[in-house]
Amino acid sequence: MWRELFLRIVRTLEAFDLYFQMWRDRTGRLGLSPLTKCTVALRQLAYGTTMDMFEEYLHIGDLTGRECQSNFCQVVVEAFSTTYMRKPNATDCPFLLDMHERVHGFPRMLGSIDCMHWE
């Protein structure tokens, strides 16, 4: 992922939800940074692994890692759904079909993960 895209996501989540802001706990210690929380969540999603793989590297417990991932997924949908996570409209479909055919060489393929049904 491009650094600029990642930082844009982090800044958006930080502004959108209190969970992704850095707070001090009751002892005065700083909690996890928004960068760390987003890194934990994205690494779990990207590599399809549990928090155990990153626990030592990122110094985050298992429960906190799962919490980061859960909150990340929920807030990404809330923050970006109106702009980026919508169904394609009548204008989008011809463009996407044409682009997919040019790039991949498959005509009339839109939204298909596998080609089992394709004849």
CSV table of C-alpha atoms in Angstrom, one decimal:
chain,number,residue,atom,x,y,z
A,1,MET,CA,0.0,0.0,0.0
A,2,TRP,CA,1.3,3.5,-0.8
A,3,ARG,CA,2.4,5.5,2.2
A,4,GLU,CA,0.2,8.4,1.3
A,5,LEU,CA,-2.9,6.2,1.1
A,6,PHE,CA,-2.1,4.6,4.4
A,7,LEU,CA,-1.6,7.9,6.1
A,8,ARG,CA,-4.8,9.3,4.6
A,9,ILE,CA,-6.7,6.3,6.0
A,10,VAL,CA,-5.1,6.8,9.4
A,11,ARG,CA,-5.9,10.5,9.5
A,12,THR,CA,-9.5,9.8,8.4
A,13,LEU,CA,-10.1,7.2,11.1
A,14,GLU,CA,-8.4,9.3,13.7
A,15,ALA,CA,-10.8,12.2,12.9
A,16,PHE,CA,-13.8,9.9,12.5
A,17,ASP,CA,-13.7,7.8,15.7
A,18,LEU,CA,-12.3,8.3,19.2
A,19,TYR,CA,-10.9,4.8,19.3
A,20,PHE,CA,-8.2,5.8,16.8
A,21,GLN,CA,-7.1,8.8,18.8
A,22,MET,CA,-4.2,8.6,21.2
A,23,TRP,CA,-5.1,8.9,24.8
A,24,ARG,CA,-3.4,8.8,28.2
A,25,ASP,CA,-4.5,6.0,30.6
A,26,ARG,CA,-5.2,6.6,34.3
A,27,THR,CA,-1.5,6.3,35.1
A,28,GLY,CA,-0.6,9.0,32.6
A,29,ARG,CA,1.0,6.7,30.1
A,30,LEU,CA,0.2,7.2,26.4
A,31,GLY,CA,-1.8,4.5,24.7
A,32,LEU,CA,-1.3,3.1,21.3
A,33,SER,CA,-0.9,5.5,18.4
A,34,PRO,CA,-3.4,5.6,15.5
A,35,LEU,CA,-0.5,4.5,13.2
A,36,THR,CA,0.0,1.4,15.4
A,37,LYS,CA,-3.6,0.5,15.6
A,38,CYS,CA,-4.1,0.7,11.9
A,39,THR,CA,-0.9,-1.2,11.2
A,40,VAL,CA,-2.0,-4.0,13.4
A,41,ALA,CA,-5.4,-4.2,11.8
A,42,LEU,CA,-4.1,-4.0,8.2
A,43,ARG,CA,-1.4,-6.6,8.8
A,44,GLN,CA,-3.9,-9.1,10.2
A,45,LEU,CA,-6.2,-8.5,7.2
A,46,ALA,CA,-3.5,-8.5,4.6
A,47,TYR,CA,-1.7,-11.6,5.7
A,48,GLY,CA,-4.8,-13.5,7.0
A,49,THR,CA,-3.1,-14.4,10.3
A,50,THR,CA,-3.9,-14.1,13.9
A,51,MET,CA,-2.4,-11.5,16.2
A,52,ASP,CA,0.2,-14.1,17.5
A,53,MET,CA,2.3,-13.5,14.4
A,54,PHE,CA,2.7,-9.8,15.2
A,55,GLU,CA,2.5,-9.8,19.0
A,56,GLU,CA,6.3,-9.7,19.6
A,57,TYR,CA,7.1,-7.4,16.7
A,58,LEU,CA,4.4,-4.8,17.5
A,59,HIS,CA,4.3,-5.3,21.3
A,60,ILE,CA,0.5,-5.6,21.3
A,61,GLY,CA,-1.5,-8.2,23.1
A,62,ASP,CA,-3.8,-10.7,21.5
A,63,LEU,CA,-7.0,-9.1,22.7
A,64,THR,CA,-5.9,-5.6,21.8
A,65,GLY,CA,-5.0,-6.8,18.3
A,66,ARG,CA,-8.4,-8.3,17.8
A,67,GLU,CA,-10.0,-5.1,19.1
A,68,CYS,CA,-7.9,-3.0,16.6
A,69,GLN,CA,-9.0,-5.2,13.7
A,70,SER,CA,-12.7,-5.2,14.7
A,71,ASN,CA,-12.8,-1.4,15.2
A,72,PHE,CA,-10.8,-0.8,12.0
A,73,CYS,CA,-13.2,-2.8,9.9
A,74,GLN,CA,-16.2,-1.1,11.4
A,75,VAL,CA,-14.9,2.4,11.2
A,76,VAL,CA,-13.6,2.0,7.6
A,77,VAL,CA,-17.1,1.0,6.5
A,78,GLU,CA,-18.6,3.9,8.3
A,79,ALA,CA,-16.1,6.5,7.2
A,80,PHE,CA,-15.6,5.5,3.5
A,81,SER,CA,-18.9,3.8,2.5
A,82,THR,CA,-20.6,6.8,1.0
A,83,THR,CA,-17.6,7.7,-1.2
A,84,TYR,CA,-15.7,4.5,-2.1
A,85,MET,CA,-17.8,1.5,-1.0
A,86,ARG,CA,-20.9,1.8,-3.1
A,87,LYS,CA,-22.5,-0.2,-5.9
A,88,PRO,CA,-21.4,0.9,-9.3
A,89,ASN,CA,-23.9,3.1,-11.1
A,90,ALA,CA,-24.9,3.2,-14.8
A,91,THR,CA,-22.0,5.4,-15.6
A,92,ASP,CA,-19.4,3.2,-13.7
A,93,CYS,CA,-20.4,-0.1,-15.3
A,94,PRO,CA,-19.4,0.5,-18.9
A,95,PHE,CA,-16.1,2.1,-17.8
A,96,LEU,CA,-15.3,-0.8,-15.4
A,97,LEU,CA,-16.2,-3.4,-18.0
A,98,ASP,CA,-14.0,-1.8,-20.7
A,99,MET,CA,-11.1,-1.3,-18.3
A,100,HIS,CA,-11.3,-4.9,-17.1
A,101,GLU,CA,-11.3,-6.2,-20.7
A,102,ARG,CA,-8.3,-4.1,-21.6
A,103,VAL,CA,-6.3,-5.0,-18.6
A,104,HIS,CA,-7.2,-8.7,-18.1
A,105,GLY,CA,-8.5,-9.7,-21.5
A,106,PHE,CA,-11.8,-11.0,-20.2
A,107,PRO,CA,-14.9,-9.4,-21.7
A,108,ARG,CA,-18.1,-8.9,-19.7
A,109,MET,CA,-16.5,-9.7,-16.4
A,110,LEU,CA,-17.6,-7.4,-13.5
A,111,GLY,CA,-17.6,-8.4,-9.9
A,112,SER,CA,-16.7,-12.0,-10.4
A,113,ILE,CA,-14.2,-13.5,-8.0
A,114,ASP,CA,-13.9,-16.8,-9.8
A,115,CYS,CA,-14.8,-17.9,-13.4
A,116,MET,CA,-16.5,-21.2,-12.5
A,117,HIS,CA,-19.8,-20.1,-14.0
A,118,TRP,CA,-18.2,-18.6,-17.2
A,119,GLU,CA,-18.5,-20.6,-20.4
